[in-house]
Coordinates of C-alpha atoms (C1' of nucleotides) in Angstrom, one line a residue:
Chain A
X1 CA 0.1 71.5 69.7
X2 CA 2.1 69.6 72.0
X3 CA 1.2 72.6 74.7
X4 CA -2.6 72.3 74.1
X5 CA -2.7 68.7 75.5
X6 CA -4.3 68.2 78.5
X7 CA -1.8 67.5 81.4
X8 CA -2.3 63.5 83.2
X9 CA -4.5 63.9 86.4
X10 CA -1.6 63.5 88.7
X11 CA 0.4 66.1 87.2
X12 CA -2.6 68.5 87.5
X13 CA -1.9 69.9 90.5
X14 CA 2.2 69.9 89.7
X15 CA 1.4 74.0 88.3
X16 CA -0.2 75.1 91.2
X17 CA 2.3 73.0 93.4
X18 CA 5.1 74.4 91.5
X19 CA 3.7 77.9 91.4
X20 CA 3.1 78.4 95.5
X21 CA 6.5 76.2 96.1
X22 CA 8.3 79.3 94.2
X23 CA 7.0 81.4 97.0
X24 CA 8.3 79.6 100.0
X25 CA 9.7 76.1 100.7
X26 CA 7.2 73.3 101.6
X27 CA 7.3 69.9 102.8
X28 CA 6.6 67.2 100.9
X29 CA 3.2 66.7 103.1
X30 CA 2.2 70.5 102.6
X31 CA 2.6 69.8 98.6
X32 CA 0.3 66.9 99.2
X33 CA -2.2 69.2 101.0
X34 CA -2.1 72.0 98.2
X35 CA -2.9 69.6 95.5
X36 CA -5.5 67.8 97.6
X37 CA -7.4 71.3 97.9
X38 CA -7.1 72.1 94.1
X39 CA -8.3 68.8 92.8
X40 CA -12.1 70.0 92.6
X41 CA -11.2 71.2 88.1
X42 CA -13.3 72.3 85.9
X43 CA -13.1 73.2 82.1
X44 CA -14.2 76.7 81.0
X45 CA -14.5 78.4 77.7
X46 CA -12.5 80.8 76.1
X47 CA -13.8 84.4 77.7
X48 CA -15.8 82.7 80.2
X49 CA -16.1 84.5 83.5
X50 CA -14.5 83.6 86.7
X51 CA -16.1 85.7 89.2
X52 CA -17.5 88.5 88.3
X53 CA -17.7 92.5 90.3
X54 CA -19.8 92.3 93.1
X55 CA -19.2 88.7 93.5
X56 CA -19.1 87.1 97.1
X57 CA -17.7 84.1 95.9
X58 CA -17.5 81.0 98.2
X59 CA -14.2 79.6 96.9
X60 CA -11.2 80.9 95.7
X61 CA -9.9 80.1 92.3
X62 CA -6.3 78.8 90.6
X63 CA -5.6 78.6 87.0
X64 CA -4.1 75.2 85.8
X65 CA -3.9 75.7 82.3
X66 CA -4.9 78.3 80.0
X67 CA -4.8 82.2 80.2
X68 CA -7.2 84.5 82.3
X69 CA -7.2 88.0 83.7
X70 CA -8.5 90.6 86.0
X71 CA -10.1 93.8 84.5
X72 CA -12.5 96.6 85.3
X73 CA -14.9 98.0 83.1
X74 CA -15.7 101.9 83.0
X75 CA -18.7 103.5 82.5
X76 CA -17.3 104.7 78.8
X77 CA -17.1 101.1 78.4
X78 CA -13.6 101.3 78.1
X79 CA -11.8 97.9 79.8
X80 CA -8.4 98.0 81.9
X81 CA -7.2 94.4 82.2
X82 CA -5.3 94.6 85.9
X83 CA -3.2 91.7 85.6
X84 CA -2.7 88.3 83.6
X85 CA -3.3 85.4 85.0
X86 CA -0.9 82.5 84.3
X87 CA -0.9 78.7 84.6
X88 CA -0.1 78.1 89.0
X89 CA -1.6 81.6 89.9
X90 CA -4.6 82.2 92.5
X91 CA -6.9 84.6 91.0
X92 CA -8.6 85.6 94.2
X93 CA -7.2 85.0 97.1
X94 CA -7.8 88.2 99.4
X95 CA -11.2 87.5 98.6
X96 CA -11.6 85.0 101.7
X97 CA -11.4 88.7 103.4
X98 CA -13.0 91.0 101.8
X99 CA -16.8 91.6 101.4
X100 CA -16.7 91.4 97.7
X101 CA -14.9 91.6 94.8
X102 CA -14.4 95.0 92.6
X103 CA -12.9 93.5 90.0
X104 CA -13.3 90.8 87.2
X105 CA -12.1 87.4 86.6
X106 CA -12.3 85.9 83.1
X107 CA -10.8 83.8 81.0
X108 CA -8.7 84.6 78.0
X109 CA -8.7 81.3 76.3
X110 CA -9.7 77.8 77.0
X111 CA -9.0 77.3 80.9
X112 CA -8.6 73.9 83.3
X113 CA -9.7 75.9 86.9
X114 CA -9.0 74.8 90.2
X115 CA -11.9 76.0 92.6
X116 CA -10.9 75.7 96.2
X117 CA -13.8 76.4 99.2
X118 CA -13.1 78.8 101.5
X119 CA -13.4 76.7 104.0
X120 CA -10.5 74.3 102.9
X121 CA -8.1 77.2 102.5
X122 CA -9.1 78.4 106.0
X123 CA -8.8 74.7 107.4
X124 CA -5.2 74.5 105.3
X125 CA -3.9 77.9 106.5
X126 CA -4.4 76.9 110.1
X127 CA -3.1 73.1 109.4
X128 CA -0.3 74.3 107.1
X129 CA 1.7 77.3 108.0
X130 CA 3.9 77.2 105.0
X131 CA 1.1 77.5 103.0
X132 CA -0.5 80.1 105.0
X133 CA 3.2 81.9 104.3
X134 CA 3.3 80.9 100.8
X135 CA 0.1 82.5 100.1
X136 CA 0.5 85.4 102.3
X137 CA 4.5 86.0 100.6
X138 CA 2.0 85.6 96.9
X139 CA -0.1 88.1 98.1
X140 CA 2.1 90.8 98.3
X141 CA 3.9 90.2 94.8
X142 CA 0.5 90.5 93.5
X143 CA 0.5 93.8 95.1
X144 CA 3.9 94.7 94.0
X145 CA 3.1 93.6 90.4
X146 CA 0.4 96.1 90.3
X147 CA 2.8 98.9 92.0
X148 CA 4.9 97.8 88.6
X149 CA 1.8 97.7 86.4
X150 CA 0.8 101.8 87.4
X151 CA 4.4 102.6 86.6
X152 CA 4.2 100.8 83.3
X153 CA 1.0 102.2 82.1
X154 CA 1.8 106.1 83.8
X155 CA 5.4 107.0 82.1
X156 CA 7.0 104.3 79.9
X157 CA 6.4 104.4 76.5
X158 CA 4.5 102.5 73.9
X159 CA 6.8 100.4 72.6
X160 CA 8.7 99.8 76.3
X161 CA 5.5 98.8 77.7
X162 CA 4.3 96.1 75.6
X163 CA 8.2 94.7 75.9
X164 CA 7.6 95.2 79.9
X165 CA 4.5 93.3 80.0
X166 CA 5.6 90.5 77.7
X167 CA 8.9 90.0 80.1
X168 CA 7.0 89.8 83.3
X169 CA 5.2 87.2 81.4
X170 CA 8.6 85.4 80.1
X171 CA 9.0 85.4 83.7
X172 CA 6.0 84.4 85.3
X173 CA 6.1 81.4 82.7
X174 CA 9.5 80.5 83.4
X175 CA 8.2 80.1 86.9
X176 CA 5.6 77.2 85.8
X177 CA 8.2 75.7 83.7
X178 CA 6.2 77.1 80.6
X179 CA 9.3 78.0 78.4
X180 CA 10.7 76.7 75.5
X181 CA 13.7 77.7 74.1
X182 CA 12.6 81.6 74.1
X183 CA 9.1 79.9 72.8
X184 CA 5.9 80.6 75.1
X185 CA 2.5 79.6 74.2
X186 CA 1.1 83.3 74.8
X187 CA -2.9 82.9 73.9
X188 CA -3.5 86.4 74.1
X189 CA -5.2 88.8 71.3
X190 CA -3.4 92.2 70.5
X191 CA -6.6 93.9 72.1
X192 CA -5.6 92.3 75.4
X193 CA -2.4 93.6 75.4
X194 CA -4.0 96.9 74.1
X195 CA -6.2 96.9 77.4
X196 CA -3.5 95.9 79.6
X197 CA -1.2 98.7 78.6
X198 CA -3.9 101.4 78.2
X199 CA -3.2 101.6 74.2
X200 CA -5.2 101.1 71.0
X201 CA -5.7 98.2 69.0
X202 CA -4.4 99.5 66.2
X203 CA -1.7 101.1 67.9
X204 CA -0.7 98.1 69.5
X205 CA -0.3 96.6 66.4
X206 CA 2.1 98.7 65.0
X207 CA 4.0 98.7 68.2
X208 CA 4.4 94.7 68.0
X209 CA 5.9 95.0 64.2
X210 CA 8.3 97.6 65.1
X211 CA 9.0 95.3 67.9
X212 CA 9.5 92.1 65.5
X213 CA 11.5 94.3 62.9
X214 CA 13.8 95.3 66.2
X215 CA 14.6 91.7 66.1
X216 CA 13.2 91.8 69.8
X217 CA 10.1 90.2 70.2
X218 CA 8.0 87.9 67.6
X219 CA 4.2 87.4 68.6
X220 CA 2.2 85.5 65.9
X221 CA -0.7 82.8 66.5
X222 CA -0.7 82.9 69.5
X223 CA 3.3 82.1 70.3
X224 CA 5.5 84.3 71.4
X225 CA 9.0 83.8 70.5
X226 CA 12.0 85.9 72.3
X227 CA 15.1 85.4 70.7
X228 CA 17.6 87.4 73.3
X229 CA 15.3 87.5 76.4
X230 CA 18.2 89.7 78.0
X231 CA 17.9 92.5 74.8
X232 CA 14.7 92.6 75.4
X233 CA 14.6 93.3 79.1
X234 CA 17.1 95.9 78.5
X235 CA 15.0 97.5 76.0
X236 CA 12.4 97.9 78.7
X237 CA 14.4 98.3 81.8
X238 CA 12.8 95.3 82.8
X239 CA 14.0 94.3 86.6
X240 CA 12.7 91.2 88.1
X241 CA 13.0 92.7 91.7
X242 CA 9.7 94.2 92.2
X243 CA 8.5 90.5 91.7
X244 CA 10.2 89.1 94.3
X245 CA 12.0 86.0 92.9
X246 CA 15.0 85.1 95.8
X247 CA 13.4 84.8 99.1
X248 CA 16.1 85.5 102.1
X249 CA 15.6 84.4 105.7
X250 CA 14.1 87.5 107.2
X251 CA 15.6 88.3 110.7
X252 CA 12.0 88.3 112.6
X253 CA 9.8 86.2 110.6
X254 CA 11.9 83.6 109.2
X255 CA 11.1 83.8 105.7
X256 CA 12.8 80.5 104.1
X257 CA 16.0 81.0 102.1
X258 CA 16.0 80.2 98.3
X259 CA 17.0 81.7 94.8
X260 CA 15.1 81.1 92.0
X261 CA 17.1 80.1 88.7
Chain B
X1 CA -2.9 127.8 109.4
X2 CA -4.8 126.2 111.9
X3 CA -5.0 123.3 110.0
X4 CA -0.6 123.0 110.7
X5 CA -0.9 122.9 114.2
X6 CA 0.9 120.3 115.6
X7 CA -1.9 117.8 117.4
X8 CA -1.4 117.3 121.4
X9 CA 0.5 114.9 122.5
X10 CA -2.2 113.0 123.9
X11 CA -4.3 113.7 120.2
X12 CA -1.3 112.5 118.7
X13 CA -2.4 108.6 118.1
X14 CA -5.7 110.0 117.7
X15 CA -5.6 110.0 113.3
X16 CA -4.0 106.6 113.5
X17 CA -6.6 104.7 115.7
X18 CA -9.1 106.5 113.6
X19 CA -8.0 105.0 110.4
X20 CA -7.3 101.6 112.1
X21 CA -10.4 101.4 113.4
X22 CA -12.0 102.1 110.2
X23 CA -10.9 99.0 109.2
X24 CA -12.3 97.1 111.6
X25 CA -13.7 97.6 114.8
X26 CA -11.1 97.7 118.0
X27 CA -10.9 97.4 122.2
X28 CA -10.7 100.5 124.0
X29 CA -7.4 98.0 125.0
X30 CA -7.0 97.6 121.0
X31 CA -6.7 101.2 120.4
X32 CA -4.4 101.9 123.6
X33 CA -1.8 99.3 122.4
X34 CA -1.6 100.5 119.0
X35 CA -1.9 104.0 120.6
X36 CA 1.2 102.9 122.6
X37 CA 3.1 101.1 119.5
X38 CA 3.2 104.0 117.5
X39 CA 4.6 105.9 120.3
X40 CA 7.6 106.7 118.8
X41 CA 7.5 110.1 116.2
X42 CA 9.6 112.1 114.1
X43 CA 9.0 115.0 112.4
X44 CA 10.9 115.1 109.1
X45 CA 11.2 118.1 106.8
X46 CA 9.3 118.3 102.8
X47 CA 11.1 115.3 100.7
X48 CA 13.1 113.5 103.2
X49 CA 13.3 109.7 102.5
X50 CA 11.0 107.8 104.4
X51 CA 12.2 103.8 103.1
X52 CA 14.1 103.8 99.8
X53 CA 14.0 101.1 97.1
X54 CA 15.9 98.0 97.8
X55 CA 16.1 98.8 101.8
X56 CA 15.1 96.2 104.8
X57 CA 13.9 98.2 107.0
X58 CA 13.4 97.1 110.9
X59 CA 10.5 99.0 111.5
X60 CA 7.3 100.1 109.8
X61 CA 6.3 104.2 109.4
X62 CA 2.6 105.6 110.0
X63 CA 1.8 109.1 108.8
X64 CA 0.6 111.5 111.5
X65 CA 0.5 114.3 110.2
X66 CA 1.4 115.7 106.7
X67 CA 1.5 114.4 103.1
X68 CA 4.1 111.4 101.4
X69 CA 4.0 109.1 98.8
X70 CA 5.5 105.9 97.1
X71 CA 7.3 106.4 93.6
X72 CA 9.4 104.3 91.5
X73 CA 11.9 106.2 89.8
X74 CA 12.5 104.9 86.2
X75 CA 15.8 104.4 84.0
X76 CA 15.2 107.6 81.8
X77 CA 14.6 109.6 84.8
X78 CA 10.8 109.9 85.2
X79 CA 8.8 109.1 88.5
X80 CA 5.9 107.7 88.8
X81 CA 3.8 108.0 91.9
X82 CA 1.9 105.1 93.4
X83 CA 0.1 105.8 95.9
X84 CA -0.4 109.3 98.3
X85 CA 0.2 109.0 101.9
X86 CA -2.2 110.8 104.5
X87 CA -2.6 110.9 107.7
X88 CA -3.3 107.5 109.6
X89 CA -1.9 105.2 106.4
X90 CA 0.7 102.9 107.2
X91 CA 3.6 103.4 104.9
X92 CA 5.2 99.6 104.5
X93 CA 3.3 97.3 106.6
X94 CA 3.8 94.9 104.0
X95 CA 7.6 95.5 104.9
X96 CA 7.3 93.0 107.3
X97 CA 7.3 90.0 105.3
X98 CA 9.0 90.8 102.2
X99 CA 13.1 90.9 101.9
X100 CA 13.3 94.4 100.4
X101 CA 11.2 97.5 99.4
X102 CA 10.3 97.6 96.1
X103 CA 9.9 101.1 95.8
X104 CA 10.3 104.4 97.5
X105 CA 8.2 106.8 100.1
X106 CA 8.9 110.3 100.9
X107 CA 7.4 112.5 102.3
X108 CA 5.7 115.7 100.2
X109 CA 5.5 117.8 103.1
X110 CA 6.6 118.5 106.4
X111 CA 5.4 115.3 108.4
X112 CA 4.9 113.8 111.3
X113 CA 6.1 110.1 111.0
X114 CA 5.6 107.5 114.1
X115 CA 8.2 104.8 113.8
X116 CA 6.8 100.9 114.8
X117 CA 9.1 98.8 115.3
X118 CA 8.7 95.2 113.7
X119 CA 9.4 93.3 117.0
X120 CA 6.1 95.1 118.3
X121 CA 4.2 94.9 115.4
X122 CA 4.7 91.4 115.4
X123 CA 3.7 91.0 119.0
X124 CA 0.7 93.4 118.9
X125 CA -0.7 91.2 115.9
X126 CA -0.5 88.2 118.3
X127 CA -1.5 89.4 120.8
X128 CA -4.3 91.6 119.3
X129 CA -6.2 89.3 117.2
X130 CA -8.4 92.6 115.6
X131 CA -5.6 94.5 115.1
X132 CA -4.1 92.1 112.8
X133 CA -7.2 91.6 111.4
X134 CA -7.3 95.5 110.7
X135 CA -4.4 95.9 109.4
X136 CA -4.8 92.3 107.0
X137 CA -8.0 94.2 105.6
X138 CA -5.7 97.7 105.6
X139 CA -3.1 95.7 103.2
X140 CA -6.0 94.8 101.1
X141 CA -7.1 98.1 100.7
X142 CA -3.6 99.2 99.7
X143 CA -3.4 96.6 96.8
X144 CA -7.5 97.4 95.8
X145 CA -6.3 101.0 95.2
X146 CA -3.2 100.0 93.6
X147 CA -5.9 98.2 90.7
X148 CA -7.8 101.3 90.6
X149 CA -4.9 103.1 89.9
X150 CA -3.8 101.1 86.5
X151 CA -7.2 101.8 85.4
X152 CA -7.2 105.6 86.2
X153 CA -3.7 105.4 84.8
X154 CA -4.6 103.5 81.8
X155 CA -7.7 104.4 80.3
X156 CA -9.0 107.4 81.8
X157 CA -8.9 110.8 80.2
X158 CA -7.1 113.6 81.4
X159 CA -9.8 115.6 83.0
X160 CA -11.0 112.1 84.6
X161 CA -7.5 111.1 85.7
X162 CA -6.8 114.5 88.1
X163 CA -11.0 114.8 89.4
X164 CA -10.2 110.8 90.5
X165 CA -7.2 110.9 91.8
X166 CA -8.6 113.9 94.0
X167 CA -12.0 112.3 94.9
X168 CA -10.3 109.4 96.6
X169 CA -7.9 111.7 98.3
X170 CA -11.4 113.5 99.8
X171 CA -12.9 110.4 100.6
X172 CA -9.8 108.9 102.2
X173 CA -9.1 112.4 103.6
X174 CA -12.6 112.6 104.8
X175 CA -11.9 109.1 106.9
X176 CA -9.8 110.7 109.4
X177 CA -11.7 113.9 109.7
X178 CA -9.9 116.2 107.8
X179 CA -12.5 117.5 105.9
X180 CA -13.8 120.9 106.3
X181 CA -17.5 122.0 104.9
X182 CA -15.3 120.8 100.8
X183 CA -12.2 122.1 101.9
X184 CA -8.9 120.1 102.1
X185 CA -5.6 121.1 103.3
X186 CA -3.9 119.3 100.2
X187 CA 0.6 119.9 100.5
X188 CA 0.8 118.6 96.9
X189 CA 2.5 120.3 93.4
X190 CA 1.3 120.2 90.8
X191 CA 4.5 118.4 90.0
X192 CA 3.4 115.4 92.1
X193 CA -0.1 115.4 90.8
X194 CA 1.5 115.0 87.4
X195 CA 3.3 111.9 88.4
X196 CA 0.8 110.3 89.9
X197 CA -1.6 110.8 86.9
X198 CA 1.1 109.8 84.4
X199 CA 0.7 113.9 82.6
X200 CA 3.4 116.2 82.1
X201 CA 3.5 119.5 84.7
X202 CA 2.0 121.4 81.8
X203 CA -1.0 119.5 81.0
X204 CA -1.8 118.9 84.9
X205 CA -2.0 122.7 84.8
X206 CA -4.0 123.2 81.9
X207 CA -6.4 121.0 83.4
X208 CA -6.8 122.0 86.5
X209 CA -7.7 125.2 84.9
X210 CA -10.3 123.2 83.0
X211 CA -11.9 122.0 85.8
X212 CA -11.8 124.9 87.8
X213 CA -13.5 126.5 85.5
X214 CA -16.3 124.4 85.1
X215 CA -16.8 124.3 88.9
X216 CA -15.8 121.1 89.9
X217 CA -12.7 122.0 91.9
X218 CA -10.3 124.7 93.0
X219 CA -6.5 123.6 94.1
X220 CA -4.7 126.7 95.1
X221 CA -1.9 127.0 98.0
X222 CA -2.6 123.7 99.1
X223 CA -6.2 124.0 99.7
X224 CA -8.3 122.1 97.6
X225 CA -11.7 123.2 97.4
X226 CA -14.8 121.1 96.3
X227 CA -18.1 123.0 96.0
X228 CA -20.1 120.1 95.0
X229 CA -18.0 116.4 95.8
X230 CA -21.4 114.2 94.2
X231 CA -20.9 116.1 90.6
X232 CA -17.1 115.6 90.9
X233 CA -17.5 112.2 91.3
X234 CA -20.0 112.0 89.1
X235 CA -17.6 113.7 86.8
X236 CA -14.9 111.2 86.7
X237 CA -17.1 108.2 86.9
X238 CA -15.7 107.5 91.1
X239 CA -17.0 104.6 93.0
X240 CA -15.9 104.0 96.4
X241 CA -16.6 100.8 96.5
X242 CA -12.8 99.6 95.9
X243 CA -12.0 101.5 99.0
X244 CA -14.2 98.8 101.0
X245 CA -15.7 101.3 103.4
X246 CA -18.1 99.3 104.8
X247 CA -17.5 95.9 106.1
X248 CA -20.0 93.1 106.1
X249 CA -19.7 90.2 108.4
X250 CA -18.0 87.3 106.5
X251 CA -19.3 84.1 107.2
X252 CA -16.3 82.1 107.1
X253 CA -13.8 84.6 108.5
X254 CA -16.5 86.7 110.8
X255 CA -15.3 89.7 109.7
X256 CA -17.3 92.7 111.9
X257 CA -20.3 94.9 110.5
X258 CA -19.9 98.6 110.0
X259 CA -21.0 100.8 107.5
X260 CA -18.6 104.1 107.5
X261 CA -20.6 107.3 106.8
Chain C
dC1 C1' 16.5 142.8 98.4
dG2 C1' 17.9 138.7 94.6
dT3 C1' 17.5 133.9 95.0
dT4 C1' 14.7 129.5 94.3
dT5 C1' 10.4 126.9 93.3
dG6 C1' 6.5 126.7 91.7
dA7 C1' 2.4 128.3 88.7
dT8 C1' 0.7 130.1 84.3
dT9 C1' 0.8 130.7 79.2
dG10 C1' 2.1 130.6 74.6
dA11 C1' 3.4 127.8 69.8
dC12 C1' 4.9 124.0 68.0
dA13 C1' 5.4 119.0 67.6
dC14 C1' 4.9 114.6 67.6
dG15 C1' 2.8 110.5 69.9
dA16 C1' -1.4 107.7 70.0
dG17 C1' -6.7 107.7 68.7
dT18 C1' -9.6 107.2 65.5
dC19 C1' -11.8 105.9 61.6
dA20 C1' -12.3 102.8 57.1
dA21 C1' -10.5 99.5 54.3
dC22 C1' -8.8 95.2 53.6
dA23 C1' -6.9 90.6 54.5
dC24 C1' -7.1 86.4 56.6
dC25 C1' -8.8 82.4 59.1
dA26 C1' -12.1 79.4 60.9
dG27 C1' -16.7 77.6 61.8
dT28 C1' -21.1 77.1 59.9
dG29 C1' -24.5 77.0 56.8
dG30 C1' -26.8 76.8 52.9
Chain D
dC1 C1' -18.8 72.1 48.2
dC2 C1' -18.7 77.3 48.7
dA3 C1' -20.7 81.4 49.9
dC4 C1' -21.6 83.5 54.3
dT5 C1' -20.4 84.9 58.3
dG6 C1' -17.7 86.8 62.4
dG7 C1' -13.4 87.7 65.2
dT8 C1' -8.7 89.2 64.5
dG9 C1' -4.9 91.2 61.9
dT10 C1' -3.0 94.8 59.2
dT11 C1' -2.2 98.9 56.5
dG12 C1' -3.3 104.1 55.3
dA13 C1' -4.9 109.1 56.0
dC14 C1' -6.2 112.2 59.0
dT15 C1' -7.2 114.3 63.8
dC16 C1' -6.8 115.4 68.3
dG17 C1' -4.9 115.6 73.1
dT18 C1' -0.7 115.7 75.6
dG19 C1' 4.6 116.5 75.6
dT20 C1' 8.3 119.7 74.8
dC21 C1' 10.4 124.0 74.8
dA22 C1' 10.7 128.7 76.4
dA23 C1' 8.8 132.8 78.3
dT24 C1' 6.9 134.9 82.0
dC25 C1' 4.4 135.6 86.8
dA26 C1' 4.1 134.6 91.7
dA27 C1' 4.9 133.7 96.0
dA28 C1' 8.1 131.9 99.5
dC29 C1' 12.8 132.4 101.7
dG30 C1' 17.2 133.3 102.7

DNA sequence: CGTTTGATTGACACGAGTCAACACCAGTGG
DNA sequence: CCACTGGTGTTGACTCGTGTCAATCAAACG
């Protein structure tokens, strides 16, 4: 598949830069510095641990290619996925300050992962205030996503849960240019969808069938097709506001103004 | 009730200081500055809005007395509570940087709320790096709590959900000295518990009855009694790690070392 | 007092979980 | 080359946890 080909070296950092820039305007100098910081990349196989609960890693990780997720394991063996990590996402920016990780991060497909030493991250934020602000903004969006997930799992019907989750992913993939005419390369199993929405695999399967028959989406063999994204979003009440896509100037902190899309 | 009496003026800021200090060691000077910043307090009735979705408030809010919550309203009228706010909690620290609120914050009981102008908050963090770090830490704990709630609502049984939620509250109330021999003043209705755990009110009621009969806890008339907190925590698999109570020195950022409890 | 809000309980319906069987595919090894 | 395997998707039958509806009760309140 064309989607799976490795990006040329000088394009490797492109997704990371594109994503960070979506959180705040950067100068060419900022972008170069960010790309440089993430130069150390490694390829990981599917279902490999990136950071484990209890770890206090010495470097941050960002996804360049492939899909990963955060998750917790419960005493009874259950798994709850807390977020999907798509290309461009910084996995563990907060671990820079917290003593130890309180959840796991693992790949869902083969991934290209950038390793950014905490030392580099710190000096970067000191020398590049715009990068610092973009990272700060990004961490706030992370928090906001987590809150929306609570509402998703807590109060939406099974159909809407799945639809909402996929709507969010579509939007986030759009941000980094990974959408092609309503088609998204989505290397996640139904079991992953189930663990992200708090449903069983069997019921997830049935819901997907129902959504397919309703013509809202089609997910098969790692390819998600959404004929009409607006219809899907209406169906599940998706409102992109929580992803804080358009940034307006703040009277005090002077965050840059810019509208995505 | 003795618990409901208004604190003397010079004690008003005590809870806020105590809470902030639980996130990082502060000097006497820091504490005085923080208390001063939160000097403007107002008393709000039950079920009053503090900040609404879509707002871009000019000041931050902190709870001094009483209970509040964050929540989202869904298109179908459902409400999902995203977090409870107890005395000492900063409600909307993140709003300092984000363009607008993506959820509501309202009181659950009569509350004493401190209003901290964003301008003050900004200058405070510039002049007092320890306060800045404590606030930063606090925002990370907020994020961590949100993630735990996803797992709670997504993968735990109804009994464990309620038990876990109440275990968390017990711990957080402990932090600010609001626990008295396994008894906690908890002015929240069963409907609030239901909206926080993704259950119906009726079923919440039944679960509470079951927990009461199992001798795990007793919640009636705003008073939560937990005979044996350890037993409750074991029942629901509560692990305080996600609240990041003990802070160890970080090799790079030099966060202070200190163990709560 | 009547009114309102919240707690409690029962009867019933339904969404979602569980168990089990089978299909399908890729990889692997005899 | 073809069985054999493990992982994943699909479907049916059945069970069970929760939701819904409705009635009653208790406490708070104007």
